[in-house]
Amino acid sequence: MKLSSKTLSNLPTGIIVPSYDRTKIKTRIVHLGFGAFHRAHQAVYADQLASQFDSDWGFCEVNLIGGEQQIADLNAQDNLYSVAEMASEGWSGRVIGVICRAIHAEVEGIDTVLEAMAEPQVAIVSITITEKGYCYQPATGKLIQDHPLIQHDTTNPRVPKSAPGVIVEALRLRRERQLPAFTVMSCDNMPENGHVTRNVILGLAKLQDEKLAEWIEANVSFPSTMVDRIVPAVTPETLEKIAQQLGGINDPAGVACEPFRQWVIEDNFVNGRPEWEKVGAELVQDVLPFEEMKLRMLNGSHSFLAYLGYLAGYQHINDCMQDDNYAAAARHLMLNEQAPTLRTQGVDLVAYADSLLNRYRNTALKHRTWQIAMDGTQKLPQRMLDSVRYHLANNGNFDCLALGIAAWIRYVGGVDEQGLAIEVSDPLLAQLQALVSGSQEGSARVKALLSLEVVFGNELPQNPKFVAAVTEAYEHLLKFGAKESVAKLAQRF
Ligand SMILES: NC(=O)c1ccc[n+]([C@@H]2O[C@H](COP(=O)([O-])OP(=O)(O)OC[C@H]3O[C@@H](n4cnc5c(N)ncnc54)[C@H](O)[C@@H]3O)[C@@H](O)[C@H]2O)c1
C-alpha cells in the first residue's frame, strides 16, 4: 500500500498529517529542484505555516534535469510525501500536504513549466538545483556564456533548458502579459546566493533582450538565504525504515533528515511572502555573515571530512567522527582557520562548532562522504579558498585547509589508497581527467590542478606560499595516507 489521500487515515498515531483543508492551498511558489533538501526544509516550513497559521502558500514542484522518478512518485500519491526526523533517540514523521502540483520539464514539456510559472498568483520562484545548475563560474560568480545549456538558451530562448533560461523566459511571459514579476529565491549553498542568481539571470537576459533585462532589474528581487539541515541522499534502507515508521505504508517520495534546521532569509520580496518568521525562520537585512559562517564552518569542515574520510575508507561522516584525530582536525579547522575569517557578530562560535560536531555524530544520518565529495569544483571556492585568501593576506596559518585542498586533488586523481577507482562526480570531470592524465604524480599534479582558473582564480596558483602548503600536504598524503596525515596534523594542535 502506498501513501495517498486515501491511506492517510491508516497511518499510525504519532505521524503528523495535514490538519488543514488542502483544497485551500494555492500554488503561490514554483519550486525548481524537487530534491531531498527542499522536501525536508522549505516544504516543512510551509507545511507548519499551513497547519498552525492557516497559510495558503503552497508549491508547484518542478524538476528540469534529473529527478523524473521523484515527480512521478509524487504524482502517484496525490502530491503527499513524508519527512522523517532521525534523532539518535528515535524517529518522528510528518506528512507534507502543501504541494498542489508536480511537473517534470522533460515529461510534460517546457511549455507546461513556463505556463505554471506565468500563473498570476505565483509570487516566488524558489530554487535548490545544486551549485552547477546556475551555470556560473564559482571563482567569479558570473554566468558561463559558453556553457552548452546557456548557448542553447541564447539561441532558443522560447524553449529554454537551463534554470536561468527557464526563469528569464517565465519573466518575459509575465511582462508580456502585464503580470507582476516574482521574487527569485535561491536556497543553494553558495555565498551571496541571491547575487549569484541575479548575476546569471541578468547576464542571460542581457544576451537575449536588453529591454527585458532592464525590466527584470527593476521588478525582480533576489534575496539571499542561508539554509541549514543535513539531508542525506535517500537510500533503499531509508525508504524501508520510513515504511516501517508509516505502519507498512510505502512512500517512495519520502525523505529522512536530522532534527536540526535553520533558515535565515534576506527580507526582500517584490510580490509578498509567507510569514516564515512564525515558524522559526529569521528574516534579516543582511544574510552574508550567516552564510559565510555556515559555508565555512559547516560545509568547509564537511568537505574536509569528505575527502580525507573517503580516502581513509570512512563511508559516512559519523564514521569519521569515530576517529578522534578527524574530530580534532575538524574542530581545529572550524575554530582556528574558518572562524577568524568571519564577519559574524554576536554568535558563540565555539558553541556553534561543538553543536556541528554533535550533529555529525548522529549515527542515524549515514551521510555519505562520497555524496559530499561530489561537485568539488563548485564547492571549494566558498568552502575553503576564500578563507585561504584571508590567511594569506593576514599571515595566518591554514594547514587544515591546505590538507583539505590536497585531499581533493588526491580524490579527483580517481584512484584511492587501495588502488581502487573512485567514481568522481563533477560537472568539470572531463577537464579534471585531462589535467590528471596530463601530469605526473606529485608536485606536477598539484600544479596542474591548481591551474584550474574557474576554481582557483588566477592569483592563488601564483602565490608561492599557497602552492608550497598544498604541495607539502599532498606529498604527505602520498607518503603516509589520509589517516596518518590527519593524525600527524591533529597531534600538532
Ligand atoms: N542535502 C543537504 O543536506 C543540503 C543542505 C543545505 C543545502 N543544500 C542545497 O540543496 C542542493 C540540493 O541538494 P539535495 O540534497 O536536494 O540534492 P538532490 O540530488 O536530492 O536534488 C538535486 C535537485 O537539483 C536538480 N538539478 C540537478 N542538476 C540540475 C541542473 N543542472 N539544472 C537544474 N536542476 C538540476 C535535480 O532535478 C534535483 O531536483 C545542494 O546542492 C545544496 O546547494 C542541501
XYZ file of C-alpha atoms and ligand atoms in Angstrom:
537
model
C 0.000 0.000 0.000
C 1.280 3.492 -0.884
C 0.904 6.832 0.819
C -2.052 8.784 -0.650
C -5.092 10.813 0.479
C -6.950 7.527 0.913
C -4.298 5.839 3.064
C -3.638 8.871 5.318
C -6.165 7.546 7.839
C -4.276 4.220 8.077
C -1.090 5.860 9.364
C -0.089 5.132 12.949
C -0.942 7.786 15.538
C 2.058 9.994 16.165
C 2.659 10.681 12.476
C 1.665 14.301 11.854
C -0.734 14.551 8.889
C -2.135 17.701 7.210
C -4.769 19.095 9.582
C -5.752 21.836 7.122
C -8.035 21.852 4.086
C -5.636 21.011 1.242
C -8.043 22.391 -1.374
C -7.418 25.902 0.031
C -3.655 25.711 -0.587
C -2.583 27.709 -3.671
C 0.475 27.381 -5.906
C 1.979 30.693 -4.863
C 5.530 29.333 -5.082
C 7.008 27.461 -8.030
C 9.989 25.490 -6.786
C 12.748 24.355 -9.160
C 14.600 21.295 -7.813
C 12.364 18.812 -6.014
C 15.358 17.060 -4.421
C 15.956 15.696 -0.945
C 16.847 19.028 0.610
C 13.783 21.023 -0.450
C 11.483 18.223 0.691
C 12.953 18.322 4.204
C 13.463 22.086 4.505
C 11.352 24.731 2.726
C 8.362 22.382 2.342
C 8.361 21.647 6.089
C 8.259 25.369 6.950
C 5.302 25.837 4.566
C 3.514 22.799 5.996
C 3.884 24.128 9.538
C 2.571 27.519 8.445
C -0.488 25.881 6.869
C -1.237 23.702 9.867
C -0.585 26.242 12.620
C -1.392 29.581 10.975
C -3.851 28.856 8.145
C -1.353 29.885 5.495
C -2.393 29.142 1.896
C 1.176 29.261 0.496
C 1.720 26.043 -1.446
C 4.075 24.781 -4.149
C 4.152 23.711 -7.736
C 7.221 21.439 -7.809
C 9.367 21.338 -10.950
C 12.347 19.223 -11.918
C 14.174 20.388 -15.050
C 17.127 17.989 -15.264
C 17.072 14.596 -13.483
C 14.645 13.533 -10.776
C 11.905 12.205 -13.124
C 11.079 9.414 -10.664
C 10.547 11.786 -7.717
C 7.963 13.760 -9.697
C 6.239 10.562 -10.900
C 6.175 9.213 -7.325
C 4.670 12.412 -6.011
C 2.004 12.480 -8.745
C 1.104 8.875 -7.957
C 0.384 9.696 -4.304
C -1.786 12.822 -4.513
C 1.292 15.045 -4.027
C 1.786 13.753 -0.487
C 5.096 12.556 0.967
C 6.605 12.189 4.405
C 9.621 13.614 6.216
C 11.265 11.538 8.928
C 13.414 13.274 11.531
C 16.165 10.956 12.698
C 17.368 11.646 16.210
C 19.679 9.210 17.947
C 16.768 8.500 20.389
C 14.294 7.634 17.611
C 12.442 8.793 14.525
C 9.412 11.038 14.118
C 7.311 11.549 10.993
C 5.292 14.238 9.247
C 3.261 14.075 6.034
C 3.611 17.214 3.929
C 0.417 18.443 2.276
C 1.364 21.827 0.780
C 2.227 20.584 -2.696
C -0.505 21.280 -5.243
C 1.190 20.121 -8.398
C 4.398 18.467 -9.679
C 5.835 18.712 -13.201
C 8.915 17.393 -14.987
C 10.116 19.545 -17.896
C 11.229 16.570 -19.962
C 7.997 14.650 -19.376
C 5.260 17.306 -19.502
C 7.262 19.670 -21.730
C 8.875 23.025 -21.027
C 5.708 24.935 -22.046
C 3.830 23.372 -19.128
C 6.577 24.541 -16.760
C 6.606 28.065 -18.210
C 2.812 28.357 -18.058
C 2.876 27.261 -14.407
C 5.436 29.980 -13.653
C 3.346 32.549 -15.511
C 0.181 31.887 -13.485
C -0.934 35.227 -11.995
C -0.901 34.116 -8.333
C 2.738 32.925 -8.434
C 4.748 35.286 -6.219
C 8.012 33.412 -5.649
C 10.221 31.072 -7.645
C 12.488 29.241 -5.218
C 15.450 27.093 -6.244
C 17.532 24.139 -4.992
C 19.226 22.890 -8.157
C 22.771 22.295 -6.797
C 25.566 24.764 -7.479
C 26.153 23.505 -11.028
C 22.536 24.298 -12.018
C 23.381 28.033 -12.028
C 25.845 27.667 -14.942
C 28.176 30.094 -13.185
C 31.883 30.348 -12.563
C 32.487 29.553 -8.903
C 35.623 31.732 -8.812
C 33.815 34.884 -10.033
C 30.070 34.304 -9.576
C 29.457 35.203 -13.251
C 27.423 33.381 -15.913
C 29.423 30.970 -18.101
C 28.379 32.259 -21.519
C 29.816 29.292 -23.405
C 28.145 26.727 -21.140
C 26.284 24.342 -23.519
C 22.902 24.955 -21.812
C 23.390 28.739 -21.880
C 24.428 28.652 -25.540
C 21.268 26.666 -26.258
C 19.094 29.150 -24.349
C 20.710 32.158 -26.015
C 19.783 30.858 -29.441
C 16.463 29.220 -28.423
C 15.119 31.481 -25.648
C 11.494 30.308 -26.021
C 12.346 26.655 -25.259
C 14.980 27.007 -22.534
C 16.803 24.135 -20.861
C 18.879 25.758 -18.106
C 17.364 27.001 -14.847
C 18.427 30.622 -15.584
C 16.917 30.280 -19.086
C 13.611 28.992 -17.715
C 13.371 31.848 -15.211
C 14.201 34.508 -17.828
C 11.584 33.132 -20.237
C 8.918 32.893 -17.493
C 9.611 36.522 -16.568
C 9.369 37.521 -20.251
C 5.933 35.885 -20.420
C 4.786 37.702 -17.283
C 5.985 41.037 -18.665
C 4.259 40.386 -21.994
C 1.028 39.517 -20.154
C 1.367 42.551 -17.883
C 1.538 40.398 -14.778
C 3.613 41.341 -11.753
C 7.092 39.803 -11.544
C 8.025 37.208 -8.931
C 10.849 37.034 -6.403
C 13.625 34.572 -7.236
C 14.940 32.935 -4.060
C 17.943 30.633 -4.180
C 18.283 28.097 -1.357
C 21.522 26.568 -2.621
C 24.794 26.544 -0.712
C 26.640 29.431 -2.351
C 27.930 32.636 -0.806
C 25.602 35.504 -1.636
C 23.356 33.042 -3.445
C 20.964 35.885 -4.256
C 23.750 37.825 -6.019
C 24.855 34.751 -7.964
C 21.246 34.167 -9.053
C 20.854 37.820 -10.064
C 24.162 37.690 -11.992
C 23.210 34.645 -14.034
C 19.641 35.733 -14.744
C 20.517 39.291 -15.708
C 23.595 38.024 -17.569
C 21.458 35.728 -19.700
C 18.613 38.237 -20.136
C 21.124 40.809 -21.460
C 22.327 38.325 -24.065
C 18.716 37.849 -25.205
C 16.924 41.196 -24.875
C 18.243 44.410 -23.264
C 14.739 45.743 -22.556
C 13.728 42.541 -20.780
C 16.914 42.709 -18.717
C 16.016 46.285 -17.666
C 12.509 45.171 -16.676
C 13.926 42.292 -14.609
C 16.393 44.605 -12.913
C 13.593 46.988 -11.963
C 10.940 44.438 -10.950
C 12.554 41.281 -9.607
C 14.310 40.790 -6.262
C 16.854 38.070 -5.499
C 17.037 37.642 -1.730
C 19.980 35.699 -0.355
C 19.312 32.880 2.094
C 21.301 30.724 4.486
C 19.826 27.242 4.662
C 20.813 24.501 7.063
C 19.594 20.976 7.641
C 21.560 17.808 6.903
C 19.507 15.746 4.453
C 21.442 12.761 3.102
C 20.510 11.234 -0.256
C 17.664 8.756 0.169
C 18.705 5.080 0.040
C 16.582 1.885 -0.187
C 17.411 1.387 3.503
C 15.966 4.821 4.348
C 12.765 4.014 2.425
C 12.423 0.737 4.270
C 12.728 2.496 7.628
C 10.210 5.122 6.517
C 7.737 2.379 5.529
C 8.169 0.723 8.937
C 7.536 4.034 10.621
C 4.415 4.599 8.489
C 2.994 1.282 9.642
C 3.805 -0.589 6.434
C 2.681 2.153 4.011
C 5.308 2.785 1.322
C 6.423 6.294 0.472
C 8.982 6.334 -2.366
C 8.961 10.160 -2.284
C 9.785 10.182 1.431
C 12.937 11.697 2.872
C 14.819 11.469 6.172
C 16.883 14.189 7.836
C 18.383 15.383 11.104
C 16.108 17.156 13.627
C 18.036 20.475 13.410
C 17.020 23.099 10.890
C 17.804 26.765 10.301
C 16.805 29.321 7.698
C 17.994 32.923 7.503
C 16.359 34.937 4.722
C 17.062 38.424 3.386
C 13.736 40.211 3.708
C 13.469 41.456 0.140
C 10.366 40.183 -1.691
C 8.653 42.067 -4.535
C 5.314 40.249 -4.502
C 4.634 39.116 -0.913
C 5.958 36.151 1.054
C 4.824 33.601 3.644
C 5.241 34.604 7.273
C 8.154 32.210 7.749
C 9.235 34.001 10.940
C 6.191 32.459 12.686
C 7.760 29.005 12.345
C 11.342 29.795 13.256
C 12.961 31.373 10.175
C 14.987 34.554 10.688
C 14.168 37.419 8.305
C 17.112 39.837 8.238
C 18.557 42.714 6.207
C 21.958 41.094 5.588
C 22.389 37.329 5.283
C 26.073 37.363 4.311
C 27.571 36.928 7.810
C 25.266 33.926 8.442
C 26.005 32.416 5.022
C 29.746 32.744 5.481
C 29.601 31.202 8.928
C 27.625 28.210 7.713
C 29.516 27.732 4.437
C 32.955 27.897 6.021
C 32.362 26.183 9.357
C 29.777 23.551 8.381
C 30.286 22.996 4.663
C 34.052 23.628 4.848
C 34.534 21.017 7.564
C 32.139 18.663 5.744
C 34.291 18.843 2.592
C 37.483 18.359 4.649
C 35.970 15.242 6.274
C 34.522 14.032 2.961
C 37.828 13.981 1.007
C 40.064 12.820 3.857
C 37.383 10.435 5.123
C 36.723 8.864 1.734
C 40.462 8.345 1.153
C 40.771 6.703 4.589
C 37.861 4.334 3.858
C 35.301 6.109 6.068
C 31.991 5.854 4.234
C 29.970 8.264 6.346
C 30.563 11.485 8.263
C 29.652 9.752 11.528
C 32.372 7.135 10.777
C 34.914 9.980 10.506
C 33.765 11.247 13.890
C 34.682 7.919 15.496
C 38.298 8.770 14.699
C 39.413 11.257 17.375
C 42.022 12.763 15.072
C 39.394 13.565 12.421
C 37.122 15.119 15.044
C 40.021 17.189 16.454
C 41.148 18.307 12.996
C 37.593 19.308 12.002
C 37.230 21.329 15.228
C 40.616 22.995 14.672
C 39.679 23.794 11.086
C 36.424 25.402 12.216
C 37.747 27.415 15.141
C 41.293 28.288 14.077
C 41.128 28.505 10.306
C 37.499 29.383 9.469
C 36.147 31.324 12.480
C 38.861 34.061 12.331
C 37.837 34.850 8.737
C 34.172 35.557 9.598
C 32.272 38.821 9.945
C 29.617 37.207 12.162
C 28.779 39.225 15.279
C 27.169 38.003 18.494
C 27.383 34.255 17.774
C 29.267 31.961 20.151
C 31.414 30.246 17.515
C 32.865 27.704 19.963
C 29.341 26.573 20.874
C 28.444 26.580 17.147
C 31.457 24.384 16.268
C 30.646 21.940 19.061
C 26.997 21.757 18.029
C 28.101 20.960 14.446
C 30.378 18.161 15.673
C 27.461 16.741 17.679
C 25.245 16.816 14.603
C 27.969 14.993 12.635
C 27.982 12.262 15.323
C 24.293 11.378 14.645
C 24.606 7.673 13.782
C 21.138 7.552 12.192
C 22.098 10.051 9.453
C 24.556 7.949 7.425
C 25.626 10.960 5.338
C 27.995 9.554 2.722
C 31.435 11.102 2.325
C 31.099 10.328 -1.401
C 27.934 12.457 -1.633
C 29.600 15.463 -0.009
C 32.756 14.954 -2.120
C 30.858 15.338 -5.406
C 30.956 18.598 -7.410
C 34.118 19.764 -5.619
C 34.940 22.329 -8.312
C 31.674 24.099 -7.452
C 32.236 23.941 -3.709
C 35.922 24.583 -2.922
C 35.928 28.367 -3.563
C 33.293 29.257 -0.950
C 34.108 26.457 1.492
C 37.906 26.736 1.608
C 39.561 29.146 -0.831
C 38.061 32.401 0.473
C 39.474 31.536 3.902
C 42.874 30.706 2.397
C 42.917 34.176 0.800
C 42.167 35.701 4.197
C 45.100 33.854 5.805
C 47.490 34.743 3.002
C 46.589 38.412 3.458
C 46.817 38.236 7.270
C 49.752 35.894 7.644
C 47.528 33.252 9.253
C 48.033 29.509 9.459
C 45.968 27.352 7.087
C 47.399 23.828 7.452
C 43.977 22.120 7.673
C 42.675 23.984 4.621
C 45.830 23.071 2.681
C 45.359 19.402 3.611
C 41.678 19.572 2.599
C 42.584 21.019 -0.829
C 45.376 18.441 -1.246
C 42.869 15.687 -0.390
C 40.528 17.000 -3.089
C 43.422 16.793 -5.602
C 44.174 13.242 -4.432
C 40.468 12.357 -4.688
C 39.969 13.693 -8.232
C 43.078 11.702 -9.215
C 40.470 8.934 -9.430
C 42.326 6.128 -7.594
C 42.013 5.536 -3.852
C 44.672 4.468 -1.377
C 43.885 0.805 -2.025
C 44.379 1.300 -5.776
C 40.621 1.122 -6.472
C 38.886 3.506 -8.885
C 36.992 6.442 -7.335
C 33.719 7.372 -9.038
C 34.398 11.099 -9.277
C 31.244 13.117 -10.000
C 31.770 16.713 -11.080
C 30.470 18.968 -13.868
C 34.124 19.640 -14.845
C 35.036 15.947 -14.850
C 36.468 15.960 -18.401
C 38.766 18.891 -17.536
C 39.811 17.244 -14.281
C 40.612 13.977 -16.043
C 42.659 15.768 -18.698
C 44.681 17.591 -16.028
C 45.249 14.358 -14.107
C 46.282 12.294 -17.106
C 48.478 15.107 -18.445
C 50.552 15.447 -15.267
C 52.959 13.277 -13.316
C 52.053 12.192 -9.791
C 53.466 14.547 -7.138
C 54.071 18.294 -7.279
C 53.359 18.386 -11.033
C 49.851 17.009 -10.343
C 49.264 19.723 -7.739
C 50.435 22.435 -10.141
C 48.196 21.066 -12.890
C 45.031 21.012 -10.753
C 45.706 24.444 -9.248
C 45.811 25.848 -12.786
C 42.019 25.417 -12.993
C 41.152 29.101 -13.171
C 37.361 28.736 -12.744
C 38.069 27.290 -9.299
C 41.298 28.889 -8.056
C 41.193 32.196 -9.954
C 44.494 33.463 -11.292
C 46.178 34.797 -8.158
C 46.223 31.715 -5.872
C 48.211 29.487 -8.272
C 50.841 32.280 -8.446
C 51.164 32.518 -4.673
C 54.298 30.582 -3.607
C 53.110 30.182 -0.004
C 49.801 28.663 -1.096
C 51.351 26.360 -3.697
C 54.037 25.198 -1.239
C 51.479 24.454 1.524
C 49.220 22.405 -0.767
C 52.188 20.598 -2.346
C 53.603 19.670 1.053
C 50.208 18.405 2.254
C 49.778 16.423 -0.983
C 53.194 14.798 -0.608
C 52.280 13.832 2.964
C 49.099 12.217 1.667
C 51.047 10.204 -0.899
C 53.639 9.118 1.650
C 51.564 8.461 4.775
C 47.970 8.144 3.561
C 44.961 10.151 4.736
C 44.502 8.669 8.214
C 48.082 9.265 9.242
C 48.271 12.705 7.640
C 45.230 13.772 9.678
C 46.708 12.163 12.819
C 50.025 13.977 12.340
C 48.189 17.265 11.862
C 45.899 16.710 14.873
C 48.878 15.906 17.117
C 50.258 19.391 16.488
C 47.202 21.171 17.972
N 21.169 17.925 1.276
C 21.558 18.789 2.176
O 21.877 18.412 3.316
C 21.590 20.275 1.862
C 21.748 21.185 2.924
C 21.777 22.549 2.638
C 21.661 22.982 1.329
N 21.513 22.087 0.323
C 21.449 22.630 -1.066
O 20.491 21.925 -1.823
C 21.086 21.438 -3.022
C 20.366 20.186 -3.451
O 20.604 19.173 -2.501
P 19.703 17.879 -2.483
O 20.123 17.098 -1.301
O 18.286 18.242 -2.648
O 20.204 17.129 -3.808
P 19.358 16.136 -4.755
O 20.367 15.453 -5.581
O 18.408 15.332 -3.939
O 18.487 17.107 -5.668
C 19.077 17.920 -6.631
C 17.985 18.667 -7.389
O 18.635 19.515 -8.314
C 18.096 19.317 -9.613
N 19.222 19.531 -10.569
C 20.423 18.883 -10.592
N 21.202 19.396 -11.577
C 20.477 20.372 -12.166
C 20.736 21.269 -13.251
N 21.901 21.250 -13.909
N 19.764 22.156 -13.586
C 18.570 22.163 -12.939
N 18.273 21.343 -11.912
C 19.217 20.463 -11.531
C 17.548 17.899 -9.633
O 16.469 17.801 -10.533
C 17.068 17.751 -8.189
O 15.761 18.226 -8.062
C 22.561 21.261 -2.664
O 23.380 21.290 -3.791
C 22.796 22.446 -1.766
O 23.095 23.597 -2.524
C 21.478 20.741 0.563
